[in-house]
Amino acid sequence: VFLCIVGAYVFDYGQTIIIIVGIMFIGFALMLSSRKLSLGLISQLEKIKFLSKHIHKFYEAYESIYQLVKFKPLVIATIISVFSWFFECVGFYLVLYAFSATTGIEVNLLIATFIYGFSTLIGAIAMLPGGLGLTDASLTGLMQL
């Protein structure tokens, strides 16, 4: 989301999707960081018959997630992930740059970062493994613009 924000405003494309996903992410992180809210939700799930026999797994999973959504670990993980995703965008840029010699299409790092970040975000929203098909289609489509 962070990598897409700049590109979305520079190219005036996709701001609504990025803002909605960002708000959903923040809301989800806030919900997970509230023990009272999350444990209350899990206790409601316990009332569902086929989930009740596995409810201990929900509690274990939540305890692990809770450790990750505390402020310090979340900030550290976010900083590391922004850098690592940016370097994936650099790799995408280098591939596009190598092909630009034969295609004659001019590419810059900002465009490549936006295209890769936005396409990955679209693939993640689809909730398919690796954004199967949707990421590739949006990469191809955005490169045509």
Tab-separated table of N, CA and C in Angstrom:
chain	number	residue	atom	x	y	z
A	1	VAL	N	0.832	-1.180	0.000
A	1	VAL	CA	0.000	0.000	0.000
A	1	VAL	C	0.878	1.245	0.000
A	2	PHE	N	1.941	1.244	0.822
A	2	PHE	CA	2.813	2.410	0.893
A	2	PHE	C	3.465	2.716	-0.449
A	3	LEU	N	3.906	1.673	-1.148
A	3	LEU	CA	4.565	1.875	-2.434
A	3	LEU	C	3.586	2.356	-3.498
A	4	CYS	N	2.344	2.012	-3.362
A	4	CYS	CA	1.336	2.402	-4.359
A	4	CYS	C	0.854	3.835	-4.177
A	5	ILE	N	0.902	4.343	-2.965
A	5	ILE	CA	0.326	5.657	-2.683
A	5	ILE	C	0.943	6.743	-3.547
A	6	VAL	N	2.271	6.811	-3.594
A	6	VAL	CA	2.943	7.858	-4.369
A	6	VAL	C	2.587	7.739	-5.841
A	7	GLY	N	2.711	6.543	-6.386
A	7	GLY	CA	2.400	6.338	-7.797
A	7	GLY	C	0.955	6.651	-8.123
A	8	ALA	N	0.054	6.315	-7.224
A	8	ALA	CA	-1.369	6.566	-7.465
A	8	ALA	C	-1.644	8.058	-7.595
A	9	TYR	N	-0.965	8.853	-6.798
A	9	TYR	CA	-1.199	10.289	-6.871
A	9	TYR	C	-0.403	10.947	-7.989
A	10	VAL	N	0.770	10.431	-8.298
A	10	VAL	CA	1.548	10.979	-9.412
A	10	VAL	C	0.846	10.705	-10.736
A	11	PHE	N	0.339	9.483	-10.910
A	11	PHE	CA	-0.283	9.099	-12.178
A	11	PHE	C	-1.801	9.251	-12.168
A	12	ASP	N	-2.358	9.705	-11.042
A	12	ASP	CA	-3.793	9.921	-10.915
A	12	ASP	C	-4.580	8.677	-11.325
A	13	TYR	N	-4.200	7.542	-10.738
A	13	TYR	CA	-4.836	6.274	-11.090
A	13	TYR	C	-4.904	5.374	-9.860
A	14	GLY	N	-6.071	4.908	-9.508
A	14	GLY	CA	-6.231	3.894	-8.474
A	14	GLY	C	-6.219	4.384	-7.043
A	15	GLN	N	-6.378	5.706	-6.832
A	15	GLN	CA	-6.328	6.208	-5.457
A	15	GLN	C	-7.422	5.598	-4.588
A	16	THR	N	-8.608	5.440	-5.128
A	16	THR	CA	-9.730	4.929	-4.341
A	16	THR	C	-9.452	3.521	-3.831
A	17	ILE	N	-8.968	2.653	-4.699
A	17	ILE	CA	-8.669	1.274	-4.297
A	17	ILE	C	-7.603	1.257	-3.212
A	18	ILE	N	-6.556	2.051	-3.403
A	18	ILE	CA	-5.448	2.063	-2.442
A	18	ILE	C	-5.908	2.608	-1.096
A	19	ILE	N	-6.726	3.657	-1.103
A	19	ILE	CA	-7.226	4.222	0.152
A	19	ILE	C	-8.129	3.215	0.866
A	20	ILE	N	-9.017	2.565	0.135
A	20	ILE	CA	-9.924	1.579	0.745
A	20	ILE	C	-9.137	0.422	1.351
A	21	VAL	N	-8.170	-0.114	0.606
A	21	VAL	CA	-7.359	-1.226	1.119
A	21	VAL	C	-6.543	-0.773	2.326
A	22	GLY	N	-5.996	0.435	2.274
A	22	GLY	CA	-5.235	0.961	3.407
A	22	GLY	C	-6.082	1.097	4.655
A	23	ILE	N	-7.291	1.624	4.502
A	23	ILE	CA	-8.204	1.771	5.638
A	23	ILE	C	-8.602	0.401	6.186
A	24	MET	N	-8.870	-0.544	5.280
A	24	MET	CA	-9.215	-1.902	5.728
A	24	MET	C	-8.050	-2.531	6.494
A	25	PHE	N	-6.823	-2.347	6.006
A	25	PHE	CA	-5.654	-2.895	6.688
A	25	PHE	C	-5.502	-2.284	8.075
A	26	ILE	N	-5.624	-0.968	8.163
A	26	ILE	CA	-5.490	-0.297	9.459
A	26	ILE	C	-6.596	-0.759	10.411
A	27	GLY	N	-7.825	-0.845	9.913
A	27	GLY	CA	-8.939	-1.305	10.745
A	27	GLY	C	-8.737	-2.727	11.239
A	28	PHE	N	-8.275	-3.590	10.347
A	28	PHE	CA	-8.024	-4.984	10.716
A	28	PHE	C	-6.905	-5.071	11.755
A	29	ALA	N	-5.841	-4.280	11.571
A	29	ALA	CA	-4.733	-4.284	12.534
A	29	ALA	C	-5.195	-3.755	13.890
A	30	LEU	N	-6.025	-2.713	13.879
A	30	LEU	CA	-6.549	-2.181	15.142
A	30	LEU	C	-7.447	-3.195	15.837
A	31	MET	N	-8.269	-3.903	15.059
A	31	MET	CA	-9.132	-4.927	15.641
A	31	MET	C	-8.290	-6.030	16.286
A	32	LEU	N	-7.244	-6.464	15.574
A	32	LEU	CA	-6.394	-7.524	16.118
A	32	LEU	C	-5.605	-7.064	17.337
A	33	SER	N	-5.309	-5.770	17.412
A	33	SER	CA	-4.537	-5.282	18.556
A	33	SER	C	-5.408	-5.085	19.796
A	34	SER	N	-6.721	-5.145	19.647
A	34	SER	CA	-7.639	-5.049	20.784
A	34	SER	C	-7.956	-6.461	21.280
A	35	ARG	N	-7.375	-6.807	22.414
A	35	ARG	CA	-7.595	-8.150	22.964
A	35	ARG	C	-9.079	-8.377	23.273
A	36	LYS	N	-9.720	-7.356	23.851
A	36	LYS	CA	-11.121	-7.495	24.243
A	36	LYS	C	-11.993	-7.793	23.021
A	37	LEU	N	-11.808	-7.038	21.949
A	37	LEU	CA	-12.611	-7.219	20.740
A	37	LEU	C	-12.326	-8.561	20.072
A	38	SER	N	-11.054	-8.899	19.944
A	38	SER	CA	-10.684	-10.147	19.261
A	38	SER	C	-11.096	-11.381	20.049
A	39	LEU	N	-10.855	-11.362	21.348
A	39	LEU	CA	-11.249	-12.513	22.166
A	39	LEU	C	-12.773	-12.641	22.231
A	40	GLY	N	-13.474	-11.502	22.205
A	40	GLY	CA	-14.935	-11.543	22.155
A	40	GLY	C	-15.434	-12.170	20.858
A	41	LEU	N	-14.779	-11.841	19.754
A	41	LEU	CA	-15.145	-12.427	18.464
A	41	LEU	C	-14.884	-13.930	18.457
A	42	ILE	N	-13.748	-14.331	19.011
A	42	ILE	CA	-13.428	-15.762	19.068
A	42	ILE	C	-14.438	-16.497	19.952
A	43	SER	N	-14.834	-15.873	21.061
A	43	SER	CA	-15.822	-16.531	21.931
A	43	SER	C	-17.172	-16.660	21.224
A	44	GLN	N	-17.503	-15.730	20.342
A	44	GLN	CA	-18.731	-15.859	19.542
A	44	GLN	C	-18.608	-17.010	18.545
A	45	LEU	N	-17.409	-17.182	17.983
A	45	LEU	CA	-17.179	-18.291	17.053
A	45	LEU	C	-17.310	-19.640	17.752
A	46	GLU	N	-17.037	-19.637	19.061
A	46	GLU	CA	-17.121	-20.871	19.844
A	46	GLU	C	-18.556	-21.418	19.884
A	47	LYS	N	-19.525	-20.559	19.667
A	47	LYS	CA	-20.933	-20.974	19.690
A	47	LYS	C	-21.332	-21.731	18.425
A	48	ILE	N	-20.501	-21.648	17.388
A	48	ILE	CA	-20.781	-22.367	16.143
A	48	ILE	C	-20.278	-23.793	16.312
A	49	LYS	N	-21.172	-24.746	16.140
A	49	LYS	CA	-20.900	-26.143	16.489
A	49	LYS	C	-19.639	-26.699	15.826
A	50	PHE	N	-19.507	-26.567	14.505
A	50	PHE	CA	-18.362	-27.192	13.836
A	50	PHE	C	-17.046	-26.462	14.116
A	51	LEU	N	-17.105	-25.236	14.650
A	51	LEU	CA	-15.880	-24.520	15.022
A	51	LEU	C	-15.491	-24.760	16.479
A	52	SER	N	-16.453	-25.102	17.316
A	52	SER	CA	-16.203	-25.201	18.755
A	52	SER	C	-15.140	-26.228	19.115
A	53	LYS	N	-15.052	-27.317	18.356
A	53	LYS	CA	-14.040	-28.324	18.696
A	53	LYS	C	-12.621	-27.882	18.314
A	54	HIS	N	-12.500	-26.832	17.505
A	54	HIS	CA	-11.184	-26.329	17.092
A	54	HIS	C	-10.887	-24.939	17.660
A	55	ILE	N	-11.686	-24.482	18.601
A	55	ILE	CA	-11.573	-23.112	19.087
A	55	ILE	C	-10.227	-22.840	19.761
A	56	HIS	N	-9.629	-23.868	20.353
A	56	HIS	CA	-8.321	-23.678	20.985
A	56	HIS	C	-7.275	-23.244	19.953
A	57	LYS	N	-7.430	-23.683	18.700
A	57	LYS	CA	-6.508	-23.271	17.636
A	57	LYS	C	-6.684	-21.791	17.309
A	58	PHE	N	-7.922	-21.308	17.389
A	58	PHE	CA	-8.176	-19.883	17.169
A	58	PHE	C	-7.487	-19.046	18.248
A	59	TYR	N	-7.591	-19.500	19.502
A	59	TYR	CA	-6.942	-18.775	20.602
A	59	TYR	C	-5.422	-18.786	20.445
A	60	GLU	N	-4.859	-19.929	20.083
A	60	GLU	CA	-3.409	-20.019	19.869
A	60	GLU	C	-2.970	-19.112	18.726
A	61	ALA	N	-3.714	-19.140	17.632
A	61	ALA	CA	-3.381	-18.297	16.482
A	61	ALA	C	-3.469	-16.823	16.861
A	62	TYR	N	-4.500	-16.460	17.610
A	62	TYR	CA	-4.641	-15.063	18.007
A	62	TYR	C	-3.487	-14.623	18.898
A	63	GLU	N	-3.076	-15.457	19.834
A	63	GLU	CA	-1.957	-15.089	20.710
A	63	GLU	C	-0.685	-14.830	19.895
A	64	SER	N	-0.458	-15.628	18.871
A	64	SER	CA	0.703	-15.408	17.999
A	64	SER	C	0.551	-14.114	17.210
A	65	ILE	N	-0.631	-13.894	16.665
A	65	ILE	CA	-0.884	-12.675	15.888
A	65	ILE	C	-0.764	-11.444	16.775
A	66	TYR	N	-1.261	-11.540	18.006
A	66	TYR	CA	-1.225	-10.403	18.927
A	66	TYR	C	0.208	-9.934	19.173
A	67	GLN	N	1.134	-10.881	19.251
A	67	GLN	CA	2.542	-10.513	19.436
A	67	GLN	C	3.067	-9.727	18.233
A	68	LEU	N	2.559	-10.030	17.045
A	68	LEU	CA	3.026	-9.374	15.823
A	68	LEU	C	2.392	-8.010	15.584
A	69	VAL	N	1.191	-7.772	16.108
A	69	VAL	CA	0.531	-6.492	15.866
A	69	VAL	C	0.769	-5.479	16.983
A	70	LYS	N	1.623	-5.812	17.921
A	70	LYS	CA	2.040	-4.801	18.884
A	70	LYS	C	2.812	-3.734	18.112
A	71	PHE	N	2.843	-2.528	18.640
A	71	PHE	CA	3.365	-1.382	17.895
A	71	PHE	C	4.789	-1.583	17.378
A	72	LYS	N	5.713	-1.929	18.251
A	72	LYS	CA	7.118	-2.025	17.836
A	72	LYS	C	7.347	-3.117	16.782
A	73	PRO	N	6.899	-4.360	17.001
A	73	PRO	CA	7.109	-5.371	15.952
A	73	PRO	C	6.420	-5.018	14.634
A	74	LEU	N	5.247	-4.389	14.715
A	74	LEU	CA	4.523	-4.024	13.497
A	74	LEU	C	5.267	-2.947	12.711
A	75	VAL	N	5.803	-1.955	13.404
A	75	VAL	CA	6.562	-0.891	12.728
A	75	VAL	C	7.827	-1.460	12.101
A	76	ILE	N	8.540	-2.300	12.836
A	76	ILE	CA	9.769	-2.903	12.302
A	76	ILE	C	9.456	-3.757	11.074
A	77	ALA	N	8.429	-4.584	11.165
A	77	ALA	CA	8.055	-5.440	10.029
A	77	ALA	C	7.618	-4.610	8.827
A	78	THR	N	6.904	-3.521	9.074
A	78	THR	CA	6.454	-2.660	7.974
A	78	THR	C	7.635	-2.002	7.279
A	79	ILE	N	8.580	-1.499	8.043
A	79	ILE	CA	9.766	-0.863	7.449
A	79	ILE	C	10.551	-1.870	6.620
A	80	ILE	N	10.777	-3.050	7.172
A	80	ILE	CA	11.515	-4.083	6.436
A	80	ILE	C	10.762	-4.482	5.170
A	81	SER	N	9.444	-4.631	5.272
A	81	SER	CA	8.679	-5.062	4.098
A	81	SER	C	8.637	-3.989	3.019
A	82	VAL	N	8.584	-2.717	3.399
A	82	VAL	CA	8.606	-1.648	2.390
A	82	VAL	C	9.921	-1.692	1.622
A	83	PHE	N	11.028	-1.861	2.329
A	83	PHE	CA	12.325	-1.956	1.643
A	83	PHE	C	12.401	-3.193	0.753
A	84	SER	N	11.952	-4.331	1.266
A	84	SER	CA	12.054	-5.557	0.463
A	84	SER	C	11.144	-5.489	-0.760
A	85	TRP	N	9.933	-4.963	-0.614
A	85	TRP	CA	9.038	-4.818	-1.768
A	85	TRP	C	9.605	-3.811	-2.763
A	86	PHE	N	10.246	-2.764	-2.254
A	86	PHE	CA	10.844	-1.791	-3.171
A	86	PHE	C	11.926	-2.453	-4.016
A	87	PHE	N	12.711	-3.335	-3.408
A	87	PHE	CA	13.749	-4.006	-4.189
A	87	PHE	C	13.151	-4.993	-5.193
A	88	GLU	N	11.984	-5.547	-4.897
A	88	GLU	CA	11.290	-6.340	-5.916
A	88	GLU	C	10.863	-5.440	-7.067
A	89	CYS	N	10.431	-4.230	-6.734
A	89	CYS	CA	10.059	-3.261	-7.774
A	89	CYS	C	11.276	-2.870	-8.606
A	90	VAL	N	12.429	-2.743	-7.962
A	90	VAL	CA	13.669	-2.448	-8.697
A	90	VAL	C	13.976	-3.590	-9.661
A	91	GLY	N	13.798	-4.825	-9.214
A	91	GLY	CA	14.007	-5.976	-10.093
A	91	GLY	C	13.066	-5.938	-11.286
A	92	PHE	N	11.808	-5.590	-11.045
A	92	PHE	CA	10.832	-5.459	-12.131
A	92	PHE	C	11.266	-4.355	-13.094
A	93	TYR	N	11.734	-3.245	-12.535
A	93	TYR	CA	12.221	-2.138	-13.367
A	93	TYR	C	13.391	-2.586	-14.241
A	94	LEU	N	14.322	-3.337	-13.669
A	94	LEU	CA	15.487	-3.787	-14.439
A	94	LEU	C	15.076	-4.701	-15.591
A	95	VAL	N	14.089	-5.547	-15.359
A	95	VAL	CA	13.584	-6.403	-16.441
A	95	VAL	C	12.946	-5.542	-17.531
A	96	LEU	N	12.109	-4.587	-17.123
A	96	LEU	CA	11.482	-3.699	-18.109
A	96	LEU	C	12.521	-2.878	-18.862
A	97	TYR	N	13.535	-2.424	-18.137
A	97	TYR	CA	14.598	-1.625	-18.762
A	97	TYR	C	15.357	-2.454	-19.794
A	98	ALA	N	15.635	-3.704	-19.461
A	98	ALA	CA	16.348	-4.579	-20.401
A	98	ALA	C	15.524	-4.793	-21.670
A	99	PHE	N	14.216	-4.961	-21.516
A	99	PHE	CA	13.360	-5.151	-22.684
A	99	PHE	C	13.085	-3.847	-23.426
A	100	SER	N	13.262	-2.706	-22.765
A	100	SER	CA	12.970	-1.433	-23.424
A	100	SER	C	13.930	-1.151	-24.574
A	101	ALA	N	15.101	-1.774	-24.555
A	101	ALA	CA	16.055	-1.588	-25.653
A	101	ALA	C	15.486	-2.139	-26.958
A	102	THR	N	14.737	-3.227	-26.881
A	102	THR	CA	14.171	-3.816	-28.103
A	102	THR	C	12.781	-3.271	-28.430
A	103	THR	N	12.039	-2.857	-27.403
A	103	THR	CA	10.677	-2.374	-27.655
A	103	THR	C	10.621	-0.875	-27.891
A	104	GLY	N	11.616	-0.154	-27.399
A	104	GLY	CA	11.624	1.296	-27.551
A	104	GLY	C	10.722	2.016	-26.561
A	105	ILE	N	10.155	1.293	-25.601
A	105	ILE	CA	9.282	1.898	-24.594
A	105	ILE	C	10.148	2.440	-23.463
A	106	GLU	N	9.918	3.693	-23.111
A	106	GLU	CA	10.695	4.315	-22.043
A	106	GLU	C	10.082	3.962	-20.688
A	107	VAL	N	10.919	3.551	-19.756
A	107	VAL	CA	10.464	3.122	-18.436
A	107	VAL	C	11.282	3.855	-17.384
A	108	ASN	N	10.617	4.274	-16.287
A	108	ASN	CA	11.382	4.808	-15.159
A	108	ASN	C	11.007	4.045	-13.888
A	109	LEU	N	11.795	4.234	-12.856
A	109	LEU	CA	11.624	3.467	-11.618
A	109	LEU	C	10.290	3.756	-10.944
A	110	LEU	N	9.834	4.999	-10.977
A	110	LEU	CA	8.563	5.344	-10.342
A	110	LEU	C	7.399	4.618	-11.013
A	111	ILE	N	7.396	4.589	-12.330
A	111	ILE	CA	6.333	3.888	-13.061
A	111	ILE	C	6.377	2.394	-12.754
A	112	ALA	N	7.570	1.814	-12.782
A	112	ALA	CA	7.713	0.378	-12.516
A	112	ALA	C	7.263	0.040	-11.094
A	113	THR	N	7.598	0.902	-10.137
A	113	THR	CA	7.201	0.678	-8.748
A	113	THR	C	5.682	0.720	-8.612
A	114	PHE	N	5.061	1.705	-9.235
A	114	PHE	CA	3.604	1.803	-9.173
A	114	PHE	C	2.939	0.594	-9.827
A	115	ILE	N	3.394	0.229	-11.012
A	115	ILE	CA	2.783	-0.896	-11.734
A	115	ILE	C	2.908	-2.182	-10.920
A	116	TYR	N	4.097	-2.458	-10.405
A	116	TYR	CA	4.309	-3.700	-9.659
A	116	TYR	C	3.524	-3.696	-8.343
A	117	GLY	N	3.609	-2.586	-7.609
A	117	GLY	CA	2.908	-2.500	-6.325
A	117	GLY	C	1.400	-2.580	-6.479
A	118	PHE	N	0.858	-1.848	-7.451
A	118	PHE	CA	-0.587	-1.836	-7.676
A	118	PHE	C	-1.075	-3.209	-8.130
A	119	SER	N	-0.334	-3.841	-9.023
A	119	SER	CA	-0.731	-5.166	-9.517
A	119	SER	C	-0.690	-6.205	-8.405
A	120	THR	N	0.308	-6.124	-7.556
A	120	THR	CA	0.410	-7.050	-6.429
A	120	THR	C	-0.742	-6.830	-5.452
A	121	LEU	N	-1.086	-5.568	-5.230
A	121	LEU	CA	-2.204	-5.236	-4.351
A	121	LEU	C	-3.518	-5.784	-4.909
A	122	ILE	N	-3.728	-5.643	-6.198
A	122	ILE	CA	-4.930	-6.186	-6.846
A	122	ILE	C	-4.966	-7.710	-6.683
A	123	GLY	N	-3.818	-8.357	-6.877
A	123	GLY	CA	-3.744	-9.811	-6.711
A	123	GLY	C	-4.030	-10.244	-5.285
A	124	ALA	N	-3.576	-9.445	-4.310
A	124	ALA	CA	-3.825	-9.776	-2.902
A	124	ALA	C	-5.299	-9.619	-2.549
A	125	ILE	N	-5.938	-8.597	-3.109
A	125	ILE	CA	-7.365	-8.383	-2.852
A	125	ILE	C	-8.180	-9.567	-3.369
A	126	ALA	N	-7.738	-10.153	-4.477
A	126	ALA	CA	-8.453	-11.282	-5.077
A	126	ALA	C	-8.412	-12.522	-4.188
A	127	MET	N	-7.459	-12.577	-3.266
A	127	MET	CA	-7.298	-13.692	-2.339
A	127	MET	C	-7.112	-15.029	-3.051
A	128	LEU	N	-6.462	-14.981	-4.188
A	128	LEU	CA	-6.073	-16.195	-4.900
A	128	LEU	C	-4.603	-16.451	-4.595
A	129	PRO	N	-4.144	-17.677	-4.652
A	129	PRO	CA	-2.725	-17.949	-4.394
A	129	PRO	C	-1.834	-17.167	-5.360
A	130	GLY	N	-1.052	-16.261	-4.815
A	130	GLY	CA	-0.154	-15.450	-5.636
A	130	GLY	C	-0.894	-14.515	-6.575
A	131	GLY	N	-2.163	-14.237	-6.300
A	131	GLY	CA	-2.947	-13.384	-7.180
A	131	GLY	C	-3.147	-13.996	-8.549
A	132	LEU	N	-3.153	-15.312	-8.580
A	132	LEU	CA	-3.199	-16.121	-9.794
A	132	LEU	C	-4.003	-15.479	-10.923
A	133	GLY	N	-3.311	-15.079	-11.960
A	133	GLY	CA	-3.946	-14.519	-13.147
A	133	GLY	C	-4.244	-13.039	-13.047
A	134	LEU	N	-4.791	-12.597	-11.918
A	134	LEU	CA	-5.176	-11.198	-11.781
A	134	LEU	C	-3.956	-10.286	-11.692
A	135	THR	N	-2.935	-10.708	-10.957
A	135	THR	CA	-1.709	-9.918	-10.879
A	135	THR	C	-1.076	-9.800	-12.257
A	136	ASP	N	-0.997	-10.914	-12.965
A	136	ASP	CA	-0.388	-10.912	-14.298
A	136	ASP	C	-1.180	-10.038	-15.265
A	137	ALA	N	-2.490	-10.152	-15.210
A	137	ALA	CA	-3.335	-9.360	-16.109
A	137	ALA	C	-3.201	-7.869	-15.824
A	138	SER	N	-3.156	-7.503	-14.542
A	138	SER	CA	-3.023	-6.083	-14.223
A	138	SER	C	-1.627	-5.568	-14.548
A	139	LEU	N	-0.595	-6.406	-14.379
A	139	LEU	CA	0.755	-6.009	-14.810
A	139	LEU	C	0.758	-5.708	-16.305
A	140	THR	N	0.194	-6.613	-17.071
A	140	THR	CA	0.154	-6.447	-18.524
A	140	THR	C	-0.677	-5.229	-18.912
A	141	GLY	N	-1.835	-5.085	-18.291
A	141	GLY	CA	-2.709	-3.960	-18.609
A	141	GLY	C	-2.091	-2.620	-18.275
A	142	LEU	N	-1.471	-2.515	-17.095
A	142	LEU	CA	-0.867	-1.242	-16.697
A	142	LEU	C	0.357	-0.900	-17.538
A	143	MET	N	1.053	-1.900	-18.032
A	143	MET	CA	2.203	-1.612	-18.896
A	143	MET	C	1.757	-1.084	-20.253
A	144	GLN	N	0.499	-1.318	-20.609
A	144	GLN	CA	-0.021	-0.820	-21.885
A	144	GLN	C	-0.395	0.657	-21.813
A	145	LEU	N	-0.606	1.175	-20.602
A	145	LEU	CA	-1.014	2.582	-20.451
A	145	LEU	C	0.093	3.542	-20.789
